[in-house]
mmCIF file of C-alpha atoms and ligand atoms in Angstrom:
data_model
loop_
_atom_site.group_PDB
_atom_site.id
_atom_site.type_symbol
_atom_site.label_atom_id
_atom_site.label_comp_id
_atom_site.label_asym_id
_atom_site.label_seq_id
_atom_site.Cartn_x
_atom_site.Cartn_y
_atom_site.Cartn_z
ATOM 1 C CA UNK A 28 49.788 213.525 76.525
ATOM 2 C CA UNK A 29 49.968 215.112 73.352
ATOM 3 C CA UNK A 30 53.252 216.621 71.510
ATOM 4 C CA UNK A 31 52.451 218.478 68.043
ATOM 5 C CA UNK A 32 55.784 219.159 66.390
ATOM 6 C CA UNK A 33 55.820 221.817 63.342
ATOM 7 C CA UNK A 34 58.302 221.590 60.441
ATOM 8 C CA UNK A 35 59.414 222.045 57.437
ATOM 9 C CA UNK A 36 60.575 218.432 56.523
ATOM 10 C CA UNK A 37 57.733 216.332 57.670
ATOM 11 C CA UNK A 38 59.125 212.936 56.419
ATOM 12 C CA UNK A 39 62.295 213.356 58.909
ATOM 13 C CA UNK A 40 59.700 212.657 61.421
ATOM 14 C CA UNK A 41 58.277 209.814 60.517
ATOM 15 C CA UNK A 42 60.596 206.860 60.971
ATOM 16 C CA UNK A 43 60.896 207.604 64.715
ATOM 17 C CA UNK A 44 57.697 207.641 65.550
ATOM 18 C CA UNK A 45 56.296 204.940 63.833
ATOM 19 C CA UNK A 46 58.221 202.356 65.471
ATOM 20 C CA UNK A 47 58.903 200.856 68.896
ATOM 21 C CA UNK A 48 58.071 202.544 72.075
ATOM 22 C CA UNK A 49 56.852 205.353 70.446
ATOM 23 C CA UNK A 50 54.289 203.328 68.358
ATOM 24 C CA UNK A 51 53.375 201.332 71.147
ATOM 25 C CA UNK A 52 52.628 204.576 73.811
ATOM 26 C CA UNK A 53 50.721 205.740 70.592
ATOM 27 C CA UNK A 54 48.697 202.347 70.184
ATOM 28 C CA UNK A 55 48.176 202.272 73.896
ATOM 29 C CA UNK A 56 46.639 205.761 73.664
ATOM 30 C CA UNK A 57 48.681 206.791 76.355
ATOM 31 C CA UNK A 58 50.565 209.413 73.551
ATOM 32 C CA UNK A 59 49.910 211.283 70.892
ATOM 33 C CA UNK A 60 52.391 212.983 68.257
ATOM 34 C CA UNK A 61 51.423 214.551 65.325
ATOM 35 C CA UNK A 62 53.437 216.224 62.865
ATOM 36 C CA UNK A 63 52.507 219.131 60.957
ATOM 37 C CA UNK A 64 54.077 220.486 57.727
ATOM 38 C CA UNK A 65 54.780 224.224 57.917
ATOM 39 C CA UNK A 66 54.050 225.029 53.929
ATOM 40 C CA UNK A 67 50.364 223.607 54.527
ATOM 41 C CA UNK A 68 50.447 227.166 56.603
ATOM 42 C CA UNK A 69 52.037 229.545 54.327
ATOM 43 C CA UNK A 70 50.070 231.825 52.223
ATOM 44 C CA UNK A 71 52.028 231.828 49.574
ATOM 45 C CA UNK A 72 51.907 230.407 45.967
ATOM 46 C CA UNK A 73 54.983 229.029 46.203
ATOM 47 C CA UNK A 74 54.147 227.703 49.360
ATOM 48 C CA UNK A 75 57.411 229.798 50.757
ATOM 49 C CA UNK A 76 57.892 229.652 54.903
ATOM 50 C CA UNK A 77 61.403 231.186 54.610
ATOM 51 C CA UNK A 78 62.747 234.527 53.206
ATOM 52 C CA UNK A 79 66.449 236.603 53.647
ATOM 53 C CA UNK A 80 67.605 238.438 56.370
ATOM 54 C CA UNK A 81 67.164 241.932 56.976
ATOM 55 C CA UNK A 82 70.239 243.977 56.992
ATOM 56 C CA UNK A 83 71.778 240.747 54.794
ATOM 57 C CA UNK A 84 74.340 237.631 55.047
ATOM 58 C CA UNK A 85 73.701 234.699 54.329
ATOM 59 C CA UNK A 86 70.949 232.165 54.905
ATOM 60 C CA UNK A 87 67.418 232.715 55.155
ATOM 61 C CA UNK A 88 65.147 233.061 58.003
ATOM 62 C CA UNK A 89 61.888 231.245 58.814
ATOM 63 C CA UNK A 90 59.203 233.687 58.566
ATOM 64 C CA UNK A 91 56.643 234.666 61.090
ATOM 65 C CA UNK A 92 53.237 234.150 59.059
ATOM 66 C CA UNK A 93 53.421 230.494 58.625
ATOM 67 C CA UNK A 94 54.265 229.586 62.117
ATOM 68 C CA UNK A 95 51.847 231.887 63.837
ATOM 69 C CA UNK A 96 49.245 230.726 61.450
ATOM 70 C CA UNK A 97 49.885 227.184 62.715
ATOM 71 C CA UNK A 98 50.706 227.666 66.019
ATOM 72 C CA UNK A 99 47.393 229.748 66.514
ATOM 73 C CA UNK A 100 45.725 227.412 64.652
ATOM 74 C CA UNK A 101 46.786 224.251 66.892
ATOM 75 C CA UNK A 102 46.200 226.311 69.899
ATOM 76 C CA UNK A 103 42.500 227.344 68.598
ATOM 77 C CA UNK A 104 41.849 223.417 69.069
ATOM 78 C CA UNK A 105 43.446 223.007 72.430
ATOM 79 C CA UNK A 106 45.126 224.545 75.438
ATOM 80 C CA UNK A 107 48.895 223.767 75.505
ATOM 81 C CA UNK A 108 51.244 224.126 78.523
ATOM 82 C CA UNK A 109 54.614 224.846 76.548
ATOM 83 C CA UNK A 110 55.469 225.665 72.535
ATOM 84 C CA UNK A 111 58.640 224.726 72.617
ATOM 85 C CA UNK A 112 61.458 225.575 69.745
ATOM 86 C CA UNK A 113 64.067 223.507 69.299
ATOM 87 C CA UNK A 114 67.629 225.792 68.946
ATOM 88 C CA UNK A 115 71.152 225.218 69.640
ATOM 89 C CA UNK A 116 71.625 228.340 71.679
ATOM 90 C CA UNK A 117 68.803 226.762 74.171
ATOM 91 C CA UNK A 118 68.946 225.406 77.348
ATOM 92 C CA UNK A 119 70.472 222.191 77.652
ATOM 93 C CA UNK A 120 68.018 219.094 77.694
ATOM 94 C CA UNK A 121 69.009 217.107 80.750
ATOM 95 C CA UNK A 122 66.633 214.538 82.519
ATOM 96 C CA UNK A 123 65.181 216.460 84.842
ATOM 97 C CA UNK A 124 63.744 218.610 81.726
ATOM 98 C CA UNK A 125 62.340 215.201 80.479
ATOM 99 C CA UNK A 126 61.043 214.837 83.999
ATOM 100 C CA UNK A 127 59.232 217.925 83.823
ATOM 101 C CA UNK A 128 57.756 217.766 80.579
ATOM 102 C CA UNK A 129 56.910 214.599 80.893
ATOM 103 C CA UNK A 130 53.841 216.026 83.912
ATOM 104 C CA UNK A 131 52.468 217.988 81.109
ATOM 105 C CA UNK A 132 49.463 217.714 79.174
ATOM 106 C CA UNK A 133 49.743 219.006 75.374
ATOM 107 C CA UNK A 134 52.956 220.355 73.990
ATOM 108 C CA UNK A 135 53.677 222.657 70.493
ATOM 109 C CA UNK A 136 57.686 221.702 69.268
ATOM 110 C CA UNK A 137 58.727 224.219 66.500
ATOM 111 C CA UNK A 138 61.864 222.793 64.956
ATOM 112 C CA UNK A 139 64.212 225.396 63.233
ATOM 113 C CA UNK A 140 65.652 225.610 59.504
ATOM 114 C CA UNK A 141 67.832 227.317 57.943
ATOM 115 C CA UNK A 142 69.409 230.597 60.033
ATOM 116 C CA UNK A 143 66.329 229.803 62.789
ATOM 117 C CA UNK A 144 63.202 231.641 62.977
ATOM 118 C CA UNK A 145 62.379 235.359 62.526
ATOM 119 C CA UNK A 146 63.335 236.551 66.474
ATOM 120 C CA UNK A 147 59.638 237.755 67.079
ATOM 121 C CA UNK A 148 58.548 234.198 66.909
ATOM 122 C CA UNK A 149 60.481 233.555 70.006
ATOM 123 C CA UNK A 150 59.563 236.553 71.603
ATOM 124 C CA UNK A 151 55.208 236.574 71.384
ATOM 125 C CA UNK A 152 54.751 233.103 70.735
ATOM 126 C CA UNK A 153 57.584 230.450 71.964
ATOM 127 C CA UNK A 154 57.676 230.016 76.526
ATOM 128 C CA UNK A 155 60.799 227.605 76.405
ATOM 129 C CA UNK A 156 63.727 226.859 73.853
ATOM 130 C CA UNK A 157 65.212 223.796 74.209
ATOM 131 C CA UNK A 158 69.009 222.580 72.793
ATOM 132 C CA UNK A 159 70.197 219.011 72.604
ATOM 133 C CA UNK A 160 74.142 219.925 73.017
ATOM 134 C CA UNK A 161 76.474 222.020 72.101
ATOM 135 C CA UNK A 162 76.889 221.292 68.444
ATOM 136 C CA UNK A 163 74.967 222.080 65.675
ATOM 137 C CA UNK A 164 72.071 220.007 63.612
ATOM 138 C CA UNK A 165 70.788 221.112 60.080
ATOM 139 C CA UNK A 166 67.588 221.170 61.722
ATOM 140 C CA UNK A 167 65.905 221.021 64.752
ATOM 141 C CA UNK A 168 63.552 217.900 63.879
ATOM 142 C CA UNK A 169 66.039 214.975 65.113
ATOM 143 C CA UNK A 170 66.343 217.595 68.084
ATOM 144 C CA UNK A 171 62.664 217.197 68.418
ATOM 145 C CA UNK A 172 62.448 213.611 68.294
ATOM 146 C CA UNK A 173 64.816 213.269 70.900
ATOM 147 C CA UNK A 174 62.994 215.202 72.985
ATOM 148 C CA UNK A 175 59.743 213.539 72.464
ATOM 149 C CA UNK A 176 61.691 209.786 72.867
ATOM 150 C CA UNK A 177 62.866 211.233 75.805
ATOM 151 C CA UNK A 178 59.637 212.380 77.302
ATOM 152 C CA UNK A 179 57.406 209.722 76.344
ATOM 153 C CA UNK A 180 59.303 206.648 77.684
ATOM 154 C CA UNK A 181 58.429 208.361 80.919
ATOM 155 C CA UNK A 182 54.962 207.731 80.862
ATOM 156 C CA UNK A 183 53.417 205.690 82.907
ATOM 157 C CA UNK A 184 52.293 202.356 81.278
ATOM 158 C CA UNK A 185 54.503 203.023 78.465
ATOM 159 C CA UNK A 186 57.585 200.942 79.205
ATOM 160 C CA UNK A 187 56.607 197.233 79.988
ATOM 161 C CA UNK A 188 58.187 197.234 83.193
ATOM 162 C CA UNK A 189 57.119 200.392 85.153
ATOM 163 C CA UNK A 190 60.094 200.319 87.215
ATOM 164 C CA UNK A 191 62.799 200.408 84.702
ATOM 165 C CA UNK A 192 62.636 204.382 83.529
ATOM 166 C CA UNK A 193 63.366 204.608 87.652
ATOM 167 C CA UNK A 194 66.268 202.657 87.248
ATOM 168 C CA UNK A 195 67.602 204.654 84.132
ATOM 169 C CA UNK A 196 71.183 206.502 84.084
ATOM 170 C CA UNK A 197 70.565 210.108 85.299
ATOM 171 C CA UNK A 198 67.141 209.467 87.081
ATOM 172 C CA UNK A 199 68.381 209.095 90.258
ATOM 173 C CA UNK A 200 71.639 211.388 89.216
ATOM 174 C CA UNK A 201 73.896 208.720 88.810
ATOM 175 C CA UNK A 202 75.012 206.818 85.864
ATOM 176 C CA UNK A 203 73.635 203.148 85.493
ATOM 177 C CA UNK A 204 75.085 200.263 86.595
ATOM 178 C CA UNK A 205 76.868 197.778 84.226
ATOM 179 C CA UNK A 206 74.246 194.985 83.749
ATOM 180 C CA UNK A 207 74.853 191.246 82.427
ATOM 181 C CA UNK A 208 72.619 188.463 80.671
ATOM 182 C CA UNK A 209 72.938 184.728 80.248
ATOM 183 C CA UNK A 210 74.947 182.737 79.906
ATOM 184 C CA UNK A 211 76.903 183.325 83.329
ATOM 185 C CA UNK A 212 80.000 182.457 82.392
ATOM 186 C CA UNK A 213 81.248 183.438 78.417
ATOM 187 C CA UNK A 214 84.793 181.847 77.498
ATOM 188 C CA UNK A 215 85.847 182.716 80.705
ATOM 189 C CA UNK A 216 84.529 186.520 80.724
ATOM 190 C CA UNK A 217 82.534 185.799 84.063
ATOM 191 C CA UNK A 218 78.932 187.536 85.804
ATOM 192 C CA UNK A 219 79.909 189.385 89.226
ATOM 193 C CA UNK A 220 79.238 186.251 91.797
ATOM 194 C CA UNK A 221 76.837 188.632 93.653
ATOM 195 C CA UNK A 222 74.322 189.071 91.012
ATOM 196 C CA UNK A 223 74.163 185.357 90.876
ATOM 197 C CA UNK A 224 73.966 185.246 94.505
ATOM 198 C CA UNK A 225 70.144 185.271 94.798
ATOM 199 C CA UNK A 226 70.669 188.051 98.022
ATOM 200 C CA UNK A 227 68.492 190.777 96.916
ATOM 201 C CA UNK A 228 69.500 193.633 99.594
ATOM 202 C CA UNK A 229 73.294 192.817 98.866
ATOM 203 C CA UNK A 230 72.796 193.037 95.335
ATOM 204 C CA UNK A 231 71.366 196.731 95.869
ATOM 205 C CA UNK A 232 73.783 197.541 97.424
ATOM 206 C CA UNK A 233 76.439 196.228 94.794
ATOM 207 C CA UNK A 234 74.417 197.922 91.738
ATOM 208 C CA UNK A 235 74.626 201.305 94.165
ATOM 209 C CA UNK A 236 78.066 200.925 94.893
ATOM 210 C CA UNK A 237 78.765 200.352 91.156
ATOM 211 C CA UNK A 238 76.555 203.083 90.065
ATOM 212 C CA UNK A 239 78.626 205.408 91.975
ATOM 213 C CA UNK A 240 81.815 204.395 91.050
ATOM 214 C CA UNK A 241 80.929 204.380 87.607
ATOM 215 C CA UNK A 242 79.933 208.209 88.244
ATOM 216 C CA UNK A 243 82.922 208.711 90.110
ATOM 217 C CA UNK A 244 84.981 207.577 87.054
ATOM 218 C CA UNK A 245 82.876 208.917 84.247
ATOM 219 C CA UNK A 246 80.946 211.941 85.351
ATOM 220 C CA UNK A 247 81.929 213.275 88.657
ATOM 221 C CA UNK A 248 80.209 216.554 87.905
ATOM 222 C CA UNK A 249 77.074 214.374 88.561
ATOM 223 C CA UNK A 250 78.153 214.171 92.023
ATOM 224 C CA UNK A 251 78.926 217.766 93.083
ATOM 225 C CA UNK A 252 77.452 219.136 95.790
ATOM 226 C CA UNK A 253 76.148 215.356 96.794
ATOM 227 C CA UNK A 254 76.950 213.399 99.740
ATOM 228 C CA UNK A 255 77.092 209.721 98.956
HETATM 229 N N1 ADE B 325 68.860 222.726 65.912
HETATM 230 C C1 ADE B 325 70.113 222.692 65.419
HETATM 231 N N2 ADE B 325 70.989 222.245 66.319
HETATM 232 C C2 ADE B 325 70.268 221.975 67.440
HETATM 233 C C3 ADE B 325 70.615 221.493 68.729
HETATM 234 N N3 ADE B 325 71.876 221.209 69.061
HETATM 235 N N4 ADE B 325 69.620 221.349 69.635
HETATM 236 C C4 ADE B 325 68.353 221.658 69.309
HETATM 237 N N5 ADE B 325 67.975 222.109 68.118
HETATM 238 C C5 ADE B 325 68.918 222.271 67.185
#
């Protein structure tokens, strides 16, 4: 899989991607993300990818030039399945988004700046627009790298373990269970007897049970509509 992400502050990009999982999908060849500065696009001296807003107030706008350029220019190389721009009035990013994206081959992510991106951006050029929550980031690049964490965990071959993105919270639309390490027994804070038990199909059925009341508690909008 491939993710290209497009923005205007390269360097936000490239602590999260140069390290752990994402490195290693990256080393393994089963990923690639490349980042690509906007300004390299723009045809202007001053290298400008942003300009005011018609019809005023403040904050500028990302033009429509630079981002075509580059987005045409990525897609000249390459068929993509989505471009992608990251905005808070998108739809929420959930699991089953990462899920889906995760199936697909080559990926454009536009992150926004400033006021967001000149409207007929998103209308010719942009097939899904994506929001992390409902608050609001300077810019849509740690957006983006969530995303892209997100997705590429899911790969297969990625995680050590090929089981363990199965077992995550939300993948199976309940929370995680509470898990424990050595040593059994800390100044009296004890491990559940069960999970020391040895009894496979009983502890299933404990990590279930807990799973569910720990939805229950926490999130019981997970569990609408469900019959557990
Ligand atoms: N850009 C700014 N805020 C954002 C958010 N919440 N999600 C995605 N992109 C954003």
């Amino acid at each position: 899989m491939r993710i290209d992400i497009i923005t205007v502050v390269p360097d936000l990009l490239e602590g999260p991607f140069s390290h752990s999982i994402l490195k290693r999908a990256e080393d393994k060849g089963l990923a690639k993300v490349r980042v690509h500065n906007l300004r390299d696009y723009s045809s202007g001296k001053q290298k400008q990818v942003d300009d005011y807003a018609f019809g005023g107030g403040a904050g500028m706008v990302m033009m429509i030039e630079p981002i075509a350029k580059c987005i045409d220019a990525l897609k000249s190389e390459r068929d993509y399945d989505e471009v992608i721009y990251m905005t808070p009035d998108g739809e929420t990013f959930n699991q089953s988004m990462a899920n889906e994206l995760s199936l697909k081959g080559n990926i454009i992510i536009l992150c926004g700046h400033y006021k967001g991106v000149d409207e007929r951006i998103r209308q010719k050029w942009i097939t899904r627009e994506i929001s992390i929550g409902d608050y609001v980031l300077s810019g849509g690049e740690l957006a983006a790298a969530v995303v892209t964490d997100a997705i590429i965990r899911l790969l297969p071959g990625v995680l050590n373990d090929e089981t363990s993105a199965l077992t995550d919270s939300f993948q199976d639309g309940l929370l995680a269970p509470p898990v424990y390490t050595r040593p059994a027994d800390y100044e009296g804070l004890k491990v559940p007897d069960i999970l020391l038990s040895g009894h496979q199909s009983k502890i299933d059925s404990w990590r279930f049970e807990a799973s569910v009341r720990r939805t229950k508690e926490r999130r019981p909008d997970l569990l609408e509509g469900k019959e557990i």
